[in-house]
Amino acid sequence: MSTTLASIASRLWNGLLAYAVKFGIVGLIGLVIDVTLFNLLRLGVFGDDNWAQSAIGAKVISTSVAIIFNWLGNRYWTFRKHRRRNYLREFAEYVVVSLGGMAIALICLWISHHLLGYTSLVADNISTNVVGLALGTAFRFVLYRYWVFGHHRADGLSNLARVEEAQRTLFEEPDAAPHSATSTLGRNHGG
């Protein structure tokens, strides 16, 4: 019974939870980058009176930097066994999913602010940075795990490793043990 429970726990950890923990760590670092850079830009640390200091400009820049960081973190750590050779396509798909997650947060903000009339700064932060972030994170995690870094992708490194292992098994010379059996058979017939 305990072996079965341990097996289930191991499969759950290796199948989903390890990815979720790593994804969460990368996401938290990305969030810190996003919020810090946004506030630095808004405060004019990198220059005053330009587009980058505006709310929209600062958010576009900070989110873009966070998306790039998150892609690198997820590609080389969270989903490293499932990254793909065609990194440009992987990155493009990653950006599409990231923009989808951002859209979810913006929709939550729009509904709260414009439809429901909750216009305080606290309400805006709860709708976009709590509800929108939670829904957007779930959306992104599922699509990153099963689409962008999916093990089924034809150019995925884990898929290629399985193909190479199968090719070695099928086409390389057998180990020494089968050779000795063949040579023994040859000696018995020839000698």
Short mmCIF file of N, CA and C in Angstrom, two decimals:
data_model
loop_
_atom_site.label_atom_id
_atom_site.label_comp_id
_atom_site.label_asym_id
_atom_site.label_seq_id
_atom_site.Cartn_x
_atom_site.Cartn_y
_atom_site.Cartn_z
N MET A 1 0.83 -1.20 0.00
CA MET A 1 0.00 0.00 0.00
C MET A 1 0.86 1.26 0.00
N SER A 2 1.89 1.28 0.87
CA SER A 2 2.74 2.47 0.94
C SER A 2 3.56 2.62 -0.33
N THR A 3 3.91 1.49 -0.99
CA THR A 3 4.64 1.55 -2.25
C THR A 3 3.77 2.18 -3.33
N THR A 4 2.49 1.81 -3.36
CA THR A 4 1.56 2.39 -4.33
C THR A 4 1.37 3.87 -4.08
N LEU A 5 1.24 4.25 -2.82
CA LEU A 5 1.07 5.66 -2.46
C LEU A 5 2.33 6.45 -2.83
N ALA A 6 3.48 5.87 -2.56
CA ALA A 6 4.75 6.53 -2.92
C ALA A 6 4.87 6.66 -4.43
N SER A 7 4.44 5.63 -5.16
CA SER A 7 4.48 5.67 -6.62
C SER A 7 3.56 6.77 -7.16
N ILE A 8 2.38 6.86 -6.60
CA ILE A 8 1.43 7.90 -7.03
C ILE A 8 1.98 9.28 -6.72
N ALA A 9 2.55 9.45 -5.52
CA ALA A 9 3.12 10.74 -5.14
C ALA A 9 4.28 11.11 -6.05
N SER A 10 5.12 10.13 -6.36
CA SER A 10 6.26 10.38 -7.25
C SER A 10 5.79 10.77 -8.65
N ARG A 11 4.80 10.07 -9.17
CA ARG A 11 4.27 10.39 -10.50
C ARG A 11 3.62 11.76 -10.50
N LEU A 12 2.90 12.10 -9.43
CA LEU A 12 2.26 13.42 -9.34
C LEU A 12 3.32 14.51 -9.29
N TRP A 13 4.38 14.29 -8.46
CA TRP A 13 5.45 15.28 -8.36
C TRP A 13 6.15 15.46 -9.70
N ASN A 14 6.57 14.35 -10.31
CA ASN A 14 7.31 14.43 -11.58
C ASN A 14 6.43 14.85 -12.74
N GLY A 15 5.15 14.56 -12.68
CA GLY A 15 4.25 14.87 -13.78
C GLY A 15 3.72 16.28 -13.78
N LEU A 16 3.51 16.87 -12.61
CA LEU A 16 2.88 18.18 -12.60
C LEU A 16 3.44 19.10 -11.52
N LEU A 17 3.56 18.61 -10.29
CA LEU A 17 3.91 19.50 -9.19
C LEU A 17 5.29 20.11 -9.32
N ALA A 18 6.28 19.35 -9.76
CA ALA A 18 7.62 19.92 -9.93
C ALA A 18 7.60 21.05 -10.95
N TYR A 19 6.85 20.84 -12.03
CA TYR A 19 6.71 21.90 -13.03
C TYR A 19 6.01 23.12 -12.43
N ALA A 20 4.96 22.88 -11.65
CA ALA A 20 4.21 23.99 -11.07
C ALA A 20 5.07 24.80 -10.10
N VAL A 21 5.88 24.13 -9.27
CA VAL A 21 6.75 24.84 -8.33
C VAL A 21 7.78 25.68 -9.09
N LYS A 22 8.45 25.07 -10.07
CA LYS A 22 9.45 25.81 -10.85
C LYS A 22 8.80 26.96 -11.61
N PHE A 23 7.63 26.70 -12.20
CA PHE A 23 6.90 27.73 -12.91
C PHE A 23 6.56 28.89 -11.97
N GLY A 24 6.16 28.56 -10.75
CA GLY A 24 5.84 29.58 -9.76
C GLY A 24 7.04 30.42 -9.36
N ILE A 25 8.19 29.78 -9.20
CA ILE A 25 9.42 30.51 -8.83
C ILE A 25 9.83 31.46 -9.96
N VAL A 26 9.83 30.95 -11.18
CA VAL A 26 10.16 31.80 -12.34
C VAL A 26 9.16 32.95 -12.42
N GLY A 27 7.89 32.64 -12.24
CA GLY A 27 6.84 33.67 -12.31
C GLY A 27 6.99 34.73 -11.24
N LEU A 28 7.34 34.32 -10.02
CA LEU A 28 7.53 35.30 -8.95
C LEU A 28 8.70 36.24 -9.25
N ILE A 29 9.79 35.68 -9.75
CA ILE A 29 10.93 36.53 -10.12
C ILE A 29 10.51 37.48 -11.26
N GLY A 30 9.78 36.95 -12.24
CA GLY A 30 9.27 37.79 -13.33
C GLY A 30 8.35 38.89 -12.82
N LEU A 31 7.52 38.56 -11.84
CA LEU A 31 6.62 39.56 -11.25
C LEU A 31 7.41 40.66 -10.56
N VAL A 32 8.45 40.29 -9.83
CA VAL A 32 9.30 41.30 -9.17
C VAL A 32 9.96 42.20 -10.21
N ILE A 33 10.45 41.58 -11.29
CA ILE A 33 11.06 42.37 -12.38
C ILE A 33 10.03 43.32 -12.96
N ASP A 34 8.83 42.81 -13.24
CA ASP A 34 7.75 43.61 -13.85
C ASP A 34 7.39 44.79 -12.96
N VAL A 35 7.09 44.53 -11.70
CA VAL A 35 6.64 45.58 -10.78
C VAL A 35 7.76 46.59 -10.51
N THR A 36 8.97 46.10 -10.31
CA THR A 36 10.11 47.00 -10.03
C THR A 36 10.39 47.90 -11.23
N LEU A 37 10.50 47.30 -12.40
CA LEU A 37 10.80 48.10 -13.59
C LEU A 37 9.67 49.08 -13.89
N PHE A 38 8.43 48.64 -13.73
CA PHE A 38 7.28 49.52 -13.95
C PHE A 38 7.38 50.76 -13.05
N ASN A 39 7.64 50.53 -11.77
CA ASN A 39 7.71 51.66 -10.84
C ASN A 39 8.92 52.55 -11.09
N LEU A 40 10.05 51.96 -11.45
CA LEU A 40 11.23 52.77 -11.77
C LEU A 40 10.97 53.65 -13.00
N LEU A 41 10.33 53.07 -14.01
CA LEU A 41 10.00 53.85 -15.20
C LEU A 41 9.00 54.96 -14.88
N ARG A 42 7.98 54.63 -14.09
CA ARG A 42 6.96 55.63 -13.74
C ARG A 42 7.55 56.77 -12.91
N LEU A 43 8.54 56.45 -12.08
CA LEU A 43 9.17 57.48 -11.26
C LEU A 43 10.18 58.32 -12.03
N GLY A 44 10.47 57.93 -13.28
CA GLY A 44 11.38 58.71 -14.11
C GLY A 44 12.85 58.44 -13.87
N VAL A 45 13.17 57.29 -13.27
CA VAL A 45 14.57 56.96 -13.00
C VAL A 45 15.38 56.89 -14.29
N PHE A 46 14.77 56.47 -15.38
CA PHE A 46 15.48 56.33 -16.66
C PHE A 46 15.25 57.52 -17.58
N GLY A 47 14.71 58.59 -17.05
CA GLY A 47 14.47 59.80 -17.84
C GLY A 47 13.05 60.29 -17.63
N ASP A 48 12.90 61.60 -17.69
CA ASP A 48 11.59 62.21 -17.47
C ASP A 48 10.91 62.57 -18.77
N ASP A 49 9.60 62.69 -18.70
CA ASP A 49 8.79 63.24 -19.77
C ASP A 49 8.96 62.52 -21.11
N ASN A 50 8.84 61.20 -21.08
CA ASN A 50 8.87 60.43 -22.31
C ASN A 50 7.84 59.31 -22.23
N TRP A 51 7.66 58.60 -23.33
CA TRP A 51 6.65 57.56 -23.41
C TRP A 51 6.88 56.46 -22.37
N ALA A 52 8.14 56.14 -22.10
CA ALA A 52 8.46 55.08 -21.14
C ALA A 52 8.02 55.42 -19.73
N GLN A 53 7.81 56.69 -19.44
CA GLN A 53 7.37 57.09 -18.11
C GLN A 53 5.85 57.06 -17.98
N SER A 54 5.14 57.03 -19.08
CA SER A 54 3.68 56.95 -19.00
C SER A 54 3.26 55.58 -18.46
N ALA A 55 2.05 55.52 -17.94
CA ALA A 55 1.57 54.26 -17.36
C ALA A 55 1.57 53.13 -18.39
N ILE A 56 1.04 53.42 -19.58
CA ILE A 56 0.97 52.39 -20.63
C ILE A 56 2.37 52.04 -21.11
N GLY A 57 3.20 53.03 -21.37
CA GLY A 57 4.56 52.77 -21.83
C GLY A 57 5.37 51.98 -20.82
N ALA A 58 5.27 52.36 -19.55
CA ALA A 58 6.00 51.66 -18.51
C ALA A 58 5.53 50.21 -18.39
N LYS A 59 4.22 50.00 -18.50
CA LYS A 59 3.68 48.64 -18.38
C LYS A 59 4.08 47.78 -19.58
N VAL A 60 4.05 48.36 -20.78
CA VAL A 60 4.45 47.61 -21.97
C VAL A 60 5.92 47.19 -21.85
N ILE A 61 6.78 48.11 -21.43
CA ILE A 61 8.21 47.81 -21.30
C ILE A 61 8.45 46.79 -20.19
N SER A 62 7.88 47.02 -19.01
CA SER A 62 8.14 46.13 -17.88
C SER A 62 7.60 44.72 -18.13
N THR A 63 6.42 44.63 -18.74
CA THR A 63 5.85 43.32 -19.04
C THR A 63 6.66 42.62 -20.12
N SER A 64 7.13 43.36 -21.10
CA SER A 64 7.95 42.75 -22.16
C SER A 64 9.25 42.18 -21.60
N VAL A 65 9.90 42.92 -20.72
CA VAL A 65 11.13 42.43 -20.10
C VAL A 65 10.82 41.19 -19.25
N ALA A 66 9.73 41.22 -18.50
CA ALA A 66 9.35 40.06 -17.68
C ALA A 66 9.02 38.84 -18.55
N ILE A 67 8.37 39.05 -19.68
CA ILE A 67 8.04 37.94 -20.58
C ILE A 67 9.33 37.29 -21.08
N ILE A 68 10.30 38.09 -21.46
CA ILE A 68 11.57 37.54 -21.96
C ILE A 68 12.28 36.77 -20.84
N PHE A 69 12.35 37.36 -19.65
CA PHE A 69 12.96 36.65 -18.51
C PHE A 69 12.23 35.34 -18.24
N ASN A 70 10.91 35.38 -18.21
CA ASN A 70 10.13 34.18 -17.91
C ASN A 70 10.33 33.11 -18.97
N TRP A 71 10.42 33.51 -20.23
CA TRP A 71 10.65 32.52 -21.28
C TRP A 71 12.00 31.83 -21.06
N LEU A 72 13.03 32.62 -20.80
CA LEU A 72 14.35 32.03 -20.56
C LEU A 72 14.33 31.11 -19.34
N GLY A 73 13.71 31.55 -18.26
CA GLY A 73 13.62 30.73 -17.05
C GLY A 73 12.84 29.45 -17.27
N ASN A 74 11.72 29.55 -17.97
CA ASN A 74 10.91 28.36 -18.23
C ASN A 74 11.58 27.45 -19.25
N ARG A 75 12.21 28.03 -20.25
CA ARG A 75 12.87 27.22 -21.28
C ARG A 75 14.04 26.44 -20.72
N TYR A 76 14.88 27.10 -19.92
CA TYR A 76 16.12 26.48 -19.47
C TYR A 76 16.04 25.87 -18.07
N TRP A 77 14.91 26.04 -17.37
CA TRP A 77 14.80 25.43 -16.05
C TRP A 77 13.50 24.66 -15.90
N THR A 78 12.37 25.34 -15.94
CA THR A 78 11.09 24.68 -15.68
C THR A 78 10.83 23.55 -16.66
N PHE A 79 10.86 23.85 -17.94
CA PHE A 79 10.52 22.87 -18.98
C PHE A 79 11.75 22.49 -19.81
N ARG A 80 12.93 22.45 -19.21
CA ARG A 80 14.17 22.23 -19.97
C ARG A 80 14.17 20.91 -20.72
N LYS A 81 13.51 19.90 -20.20
CA LYS A 81 13.47 18.61 -20.90
C LYS A 81 12.55 18.64 -22.10
N HIS A 82 11.72 19.67 -22.20
CA HIS A 82 10.72 19.75 -23.26
C HIS A 82 10.93 20.95 -24.18
N ARG A 83 12.03 21.65 -24.03
CA ARG A 83 12.26 22.79 -24.92
C ARG A 83 12.48 22.28 -26.34
N ARG A 84 12.36 23.20 -27.27
CA ARG A 84 12.39 22.81 -28.68
C ARG A 84 13.60 23.38 -29.39
N ARG A 85 13.99 22.70 -30.46
CA ARG A 85 15.11 23.19 -31.27
C ARG A 85 14.79 24.52 -31.92
N ASN A 86 13.58 24.66 -32.44
CA ASN A 86 13.17 25.89 -33.11
C ASN A 86 12.77 26.91 -32.03
N TYR A 87 13.79 27.54 -31.44
CA TYR A 87 13.54 28.45 -30.33
C TYR A 87 12.77 29.70 -30.75
N LEU A 88 12.89 30.13 -32.01
CA LEU A 88 12.14 31.31 -32.45
C LEU A 88 10.64 31.02 -32.47
N ARG A 89 10.28 29.84 -32.96
CA ARG A 89 8.85 29.48 -32.95
C ARG A 89 8.37 29.29 -31.52
N GLU A 90 9.19 28.64 -30.70
CA GLU A 90 8.84 28.47 -29.29
C GLU A 90 8.62 29.82 -28.63
N PHE A 91 9.54 30.77 -28.87
CA PHE A 91 9.42 32.09 -28.28
C PHE A 91 8.16 32.80 -28.78
N ALA A 92 7.87 32.70 -30.07
CA ALA A 92 6.67 33.34 -30.63
C ALA A 92 5.42 32.76 -29.97
N GLU A 93 5.36 31.45 -29.82
CA GLU A 93 4.21 30.82 -29.16
C GLU A 93 4.14 31.25 -27.69
N TYR A 94 5.30 31.35 -27.05
CA TYR A 94 5.35 31.79 -25.66
C TYR A 94 4.78 33.20 -25.51
N VAL A 95 5.17 34.08 -26.43
CA VAL A 95 4.67 35.46 -26.39
C VAL A 95 3.16 35.50 -26.61
N VAL A 96 2.66 34.69 -27.54
CA VAL A 96 1.21 34.64 -27.79
C VAL A 96 0.47 34.24 -26.51
N VAL A 97 0.97 33.19 -25.85
CA VAL A 97 0.34 32.74 -24.61
C VAL A 97 0.46 33.81 -23.53
N SER A 98 1.63 34.45 -23.43
CA SER A 98 1.84 35.50 -22.43
C SER A 98 0.89 36.68 -22.65
N LEU A 99 0.70 37.05 -23.90
CA LEU A 99 -0.24 38.13 -24.20
C LEU A 99 -1.67 37.71 -23.87
N GLY A 100 -1.98 36.43 -24.06
CA GLY A 100 -3.30 35.92 -23.66
C GLY A 100 -3.49 36.04 -22.15
N GLY A 101 -2.45 35.70 -21.39
CA GLY A 101 -2.53 35.85 -19.94
C GLY A 101 -2.68 37.31 -19.53
N MET A 102 -1.99 38.21 -20.22
CA MET A 102 -2.12 39.63 -19.94
C MET A 102 -3.53 40.11 -20.29
N ALA A 103 -4.08 39.61 -21.37
CA ALA A 103 -5.45 39.99 -21.76
C ALA A 103 -6.46 39.57 -20.70
N ILE A 104 -6.26 38.39 -20.11
CA ILE A 104 -7.16 37.92 -19.04
C ILE A 104 -7.15 38.91 -17.88
N ALA A 105 -5.95 39.35 -17.47
CA ALA A 105 -5.84 40.32 -16.38
C ALA A 105 -6.50 41.65 -16.75
N LEU A 106 -6.32 42.08 -17.99
CA LEU A 106 -6.93 43.34 -18.43
C LEU A 106 -8.45 43.23 -18.49
N ILE A 107 -8.97 42.07 -18.91
CA ILE A 107 -10.42 41.86 -18.93
C ILE A 107 -10.99 41.90 -17.52
N CYS A 108 -10.30 41.27 -16.57
CA CYS A 108 -10.75 41.32 -15.17
C CYS A 108 -10.79 42.75 -14.67
N LEU A 109 -9.77 43.52 -15.01
CA LEU A 109 -9.72 44.93 -14.62
C LEU A 109 -10.86 45.72 -15.27
N TRP A 110 -11.08 45.49 -16.54
CA TRP A 110 -12.14 46.22 -17.26
C TRP A 110 -13.52 45.90 -16.68
N ILE A 111 -13.78 44.63 -16.40
CA ILE A 111 -15.08 44.24 -15.82
C ILE A 111 -15.27 44.89 -14.45
N SER A 112 -14.25 44.80 -13.60
CA SER A 112 -14.35 45.38 -12.27
C SER A 112 -14.51 46.89 -12.32
N HIS A 113 -13.68 47.52 -13.13
CA HIS A 113 -13.64 48.97 -13.16
C HIS A 113 -14.83 49.59 -13.91
N HIS A 114 -15.13 49.04 -15.09
CA HIS A 114 -16.15 49.68 -15.94
C HIS A 114 -17.54 49.07 -15.80
N LEU A 115 -17.64 47.77 -15.69
CA LEU A 115 -18.97 47.16 -15.58
C LEU A 115 -19.51 47.18 -14.16
N LEU A 116 -18.65 46.84 -13.19
CA LEU A 116 -19.12 46.77 -11.80
C LEU A 116 -18.95 48.09 -11.06
N GLY A 117 -18.14 49.00 -11.58
CA GLY A 117 -17.98 50.32 -10.98
C GLY A 117 -17.04 50.38 -9.80
N TYR A 118 -16.22 49.37 -9.60
CA TYR A 118 -15.21 49.41 -8.52
C TYR A 118 -13.98 50.12 -9.06
N THR A 119 -13.87 51.42 -8.74
CA THR A 119 -12.84 52.24 -9.37
C THR A 119 -11.70 52.64 -8.45
N SER A 120 -11.68 52.16 -7.22
CA SER A 120 -10.59 52.53 -6.32
C SER A 120 -9.30 51.81 -6.75
N LEU A 121 -8.18 52.34 -6.30
CA LEU A 121 -6.88 51.73 -6.60
C LEU A 121 -6.81 50.32 -6.02
N VAL A 122 -7.36 50.12 -4.84
CA VAL A 122 -7.38 48.79 -4.22
C VAL A 122 -8.19 47.82 -5.06
N ALA A 123 -9.36 48.25 -5.53
CA ALA A 123 -10.20 47.38 -6.36
C ALA A 123 -9.50 47.04 -7.68
N ASP A 124 -8.85 48.04 -8.27
CA ASP A 124 -8.11 47.79 -9.52
C ASP A 124 -6.99 46.78 -9.30
N ASN A 125 -6.25 46.92 -8.20
CA ASN A 125 -5.17 45.98 -7.91
C ASN A 125 -5.70 44.58 -7.63
N ILE A 126 -6.81 44.48 -6.91
CA ILE A 126 -7.38 43.15 -6.63
C ILE A 126 -7.86 42.50 -7.93
N SER A 127 -8.53 43.27 -8.77
CA SER A 127 -9.08 42.67 -9.99
C SER A 127 -7.98 42.24 -10.98
N THR A 128 -6.94 43.05 -11.11
CA THR A 128 -5.91 42.71 -12.09
C THR A 128 -4.75 41.91 -11.51
N ASN A 129 -4.31 42.25 -10.30
CA ASN A 129 -3.12 41.61 -9.73
C ASN A 129 -3.42 40.45 -8.79
N VAL A 130 -4.67 40.20 -8.52
CA VAL A 130 -5.03 39.02 -7.72
C VAL A 130 -5.87 38.09 -8.59
N VAL A 131 -7.09 38.53 -8.95
CA VAL A 131 -7.98 37.68 -9.74
C VAL A 131 -7.42 37.46 -11.15
N GLY A 132 -7.06 38.54 -11.82
CA GLY A 132 -6.52 38.43 -13.18
C GLY A 132 -5.21 37.67 -13.23
N LEU A 133 -4.35 37.92 -12.25
CA LEU A 133 -3.07 37.21 -12.20
C LEU A 133 -3.29 35.72 -11.97
N ALA A 134 -4.18 35.36 -11.07
CA ALA A 134 -4.45 33.93 -10.80
C ALA A 134 -5.01 33.24 -12.03
N LEU A 135 -6.02 33.84 -12.67
CA LEU A 135 -6.61 33.23 -13.87
C LEU A 135 -5.61 33.20 -15.03
N GLY A 136 -4.89 34.29 -15.21
CA GLY A 136 -3.89 34.35 -16.28
C GLY A 136 -2.75 33.37 -16.07
N THR A 137 -2.35 33.18 -14.82
CA THR A 137 -1.28 32.23 -14.51
C THR A 137 -1.72 30.80 -14.81
N ALA A 138 -2.93 30.44 -14.42
CA ALA A 138 -3.45 29.10 -14.72
C ALA A 138 -3.51 28.88 -16.23
N PHE A 139 -4.01 29.88 -16.95
CA PHE A 139 -4.09 29.81 -18.41
C PHE A 139 -2.70 29.61 -19.02
N ARG A 140 -1.74 30.43 -18.58
CA ARG A 140 -0.39 30.35 -19.14
C ARG A 140 0.27 29.02 -18.80
N PHE A 141 0.15 28.57 -17.57
CA PHE A 141 0.79 27.31 -17.16
C PHE A 141 0.31 26.15 -18.03
N VAL A 142 -0.99 26.04 -18.20
CA VAL A 142 -1.54 24.93 -19.00
C VAL A 142 -1.05 25.01 -20.45
N LEU A 143 -1.11 26.18 -21.06
CA LEU A 143 -0.68 26.30 -22.44
C LEU A 143 0.84 26.18 -22.60
N TYR A 144 1.61 26.68 -21.64
CA TYR A 144 3.07 26.50 -21.73
C TYR A 144 3.41 25.02 -21.62
N ARG A 145 2.81 24.35 -20.63
CA ARG A 145 3.16 22.95 -20.36
C ARG A 145 2.73 22.03 -21.50
N TYR A 146 1.54 22.23 -22.04
CA TYR A 146 1.00 21.27 -23.00
C TYR A 146 1.04 21.73 -24.46
N TRP A 147 1.36 23.01 -24.71
CA TRP A 147 1.45 23.46 -26.10
C TRP A 147 2.87 23.93 -26.42
N VAL A 148 3.31 25.01 -25.78
CA VAL A 148 4.61 25.59 -26.11
C VAL A 148 5.74 24.61 -25.81
N PHE A 149 5.73 24.00 -24.61
CA PHE A 149 6.78 23.06 -24.22
C PHE A 149 6.26 21.63 -24.18
N GLY A 150 5.20 21.33 -24.91
CA GLY A 150 4.60 20.00 -24.89
C GLY A 150 5.57 18.93 -25.36
N HIS A 151 5.56 17.81 -24.66
CA HIS A 151 6.46 16.71 -25.00
C HIS A 151 6.14 16.10 -26.36
N HIS A 152 4.96 16.36 -26.86
CA HIS A 152 4.53 15.80 -28.15
C HIS A 152 5.06 16.59 -29.35
N ARG A 153 5.65 17.75 -29.11
CA ARG A 153 6.10 18.59 -30.21
C ARG A 153 7.17 17.86 -31.02
N ALA A 154 7.07 17.92 -32.32
CA ALA A 154 7.98 17.19 -33.21
C ALA A 154 9.43 17.64 -33.04
N ASP A 155 9.64 18.92 -32.72
CA ASP A 155 11.01 19.40 -32.57
C ASP A 155 11.41 19.54 -31.10
N GLY A 156 10.66 18.91 -30.21
CA GLY A 156 11.00 18.95 -28.79
C GLY A 156 12.24 18.12 -28.51
N LEU A 157 13.11 18.64 -27.64
CA LEU A 157 14.36 17.93 -27.35
C LEU A 157 14.11 16.60 -26.68
N SER A 158 13.09 16.49 -25.78
CA SER A 158 12.82 15.21 -25.14
C SER A 158 12.30 14.21 -26.17
N ASN A 159 11.50 14.68 -27.11
CA ASN A 159 11.00 13.81 -28.18
C ASN A 159 12.16 13.34 -29.06
N LEU A 160 13.07 14.24 -29.39
CA LEU A 160 14.23 13.89 -30.21
C LEU A 160 15.13 12.91 -29.48
N ALA A 161 15.28 13.06 -28.17
CA ALA A 161 16.11 12.13 -27.40
C ALA A 161 15.50 10.73 -27.44
N ARG A 162 14.18 10.63 -27.34
CA ARG A 162 13.52 9.31 -27.41
C ARG A 162 13.72 8.69 -28.79
N VAL A 163 13.64 9.49 -29.84
CA VAL A 163 13.85 8.97 -31.20
C VAL A 163 15.28 8.48 -31.35
N GLU A 164 16.25 9.28 -30.86
CA GLU A 164 17.65 8.87 -30.97
C GLU A 164 17.92 7.60 -30.19
N GLU A 165 17.34 7.46 -29.02
CA GLU A 165 17.50 6.24 -28.23
C GLU A 165 16.91 5.04 -28.97
N ALA A 166 15.76 5.21 -29.57
CA ALA A 166 15.15 4.12 -30.35
C ALA A 166 16.02 3.76 -31.55
N GLN A 167 16.59 4.76 -32.20
CA GLN A 167 17.46 4.49 -33.34
C GLN A 167 18.72 3.74 -32.91
N ARG A 168 19.29 4.14 -31.77
CA ARG A 168 20.46 3.42 -31.27
C ARG A 168 20.10 1.97 -30.96
N THR A 169 18.96 1.76 -30.35
CA THR A 169 18.53 0.41 -29.99
C THR A 169 18.33 -0.45 -31.23
N LEU A 170 17.77 0.13 -32.27
CA LEU A 170 17.45 -0.64 -33.47
C LEU A 170 18.64 -0.83 -34.41
N PHE A 171 19.49 0.18 -34.53
CA PHE A 171 20.46 0.16 -35.62
C PHE A 171 21.92 0.01 -35.20
N GLU A 172 22.24 0.16 -33.94
CA GLU A 172 23.63 0.00 -33.54
C GLU A 172 23.95 -1.47 -33.29
N GLU A 173 25.22 -1.79 -33.29
CA GLU A 173 25.63 -3.16 -33.07
C GLU A 173 25.24 -3.60 -31.67
N PRO A 174 24.90 -4.86 -31.53
CA PRO A 174 24.53 -5.38 -30.21
C PRO A 174 25.72 -5.34 -29.26
N ASP A 175 25.43 -5.50 -27.99
CA ASP A 175 26.47 -5.50 -26.96
C ASP A 175 27.39 -6.70 -27.13
N ALA A 176 28.40 -6.76 -26.27
CA ALA A 176 29.40 -7.83 -26.36
C ALA A 176 28.80 -9.20 -26.10
N ALA A 177 27.80 -9.30 -25.25
CA ALA A 177 27.20 -10.60 -24.92
C ALA A 177 26.65 -11.30 -26.15
N PRO A 178 25.87 -10.64 -27.00
CA PRO A 178 25.40 -11.33 -28.20
C PRO A 178 26.53 -11.70 -29.13
N HIS A 179 27.62 -10.90 -29.19
CA HIS A 179 28.76 -11.24 -30.04
C HIS A 179 29.39 -12.55 -29.60
N SER A 180 29.51 -12.72 -28.29
CA SER A 180 30.14 -13.95 -27.81
C SER A 180 29.28 -15.16 -28.11
N ALA A 181 27.96 -14.97 -28.07
CA ALA A 181 27.07 -16.10 -28.41
C ALA A 181 27.23 -16.46 -29.89
N THR A 182 27.34 -15.43 -30.75
CA THR A 182 27.51 -15.67 -32.18
C THR A 182 28.85 -16.36 -32.44
N SER A 183 29.90 -15.90 -31.77
CA SER A 183 31.20 -16.51 -32.00
C SER A 183 31.24 -17.94 -31.47
N THR A 184 30.50 -18.22 -30.38
CA THR A 184 30.42 -19.58 -29.87
C THR A 184 29.72 -20.47 -30.87
N LEU A 185 28.65 -19.95 -31.46
CA LEU A 185 27.92 -20.75 -32.46
C LEU A 185 28.82 -21.03 -33.67
N GLY A 186 29.60 -20.04 -34.07
CA GLY A 186 30.50 -20.22 -35.22
C GLY A 186 31.56 -21.26 -34.92
N ARG A 187 32.06 -21.27 -33.71
CA ARG A 187 33.09 -22.25 -33.36
C ARG A 187 32.51 -23.66 -33.31
N ASN A 188 31.27 -23.77 -32.82
CA ASN A 188 30.66 -25.09 -32.73
C ASN A 188 30.41 -25.66 -34.11
N HIS A 189 30.00 -24.79 -35.06
CA HIS A 189 29.72 -25.27 -36.41
C HIS A 189 30.98 -25.47 -37.23
N GLY A 190 31.98 -24.64 -36.98
CA GLY A 190 33.20 -24.69 -37.81
C GLY A 190 34.24 -25.65 -37.25
N GLY A 191 34.20 -25.97 -36.01
CA GLY A 191 35.30 -26.67 -35.45
C GLY A 191 35.09 -28.06 -35.21
#
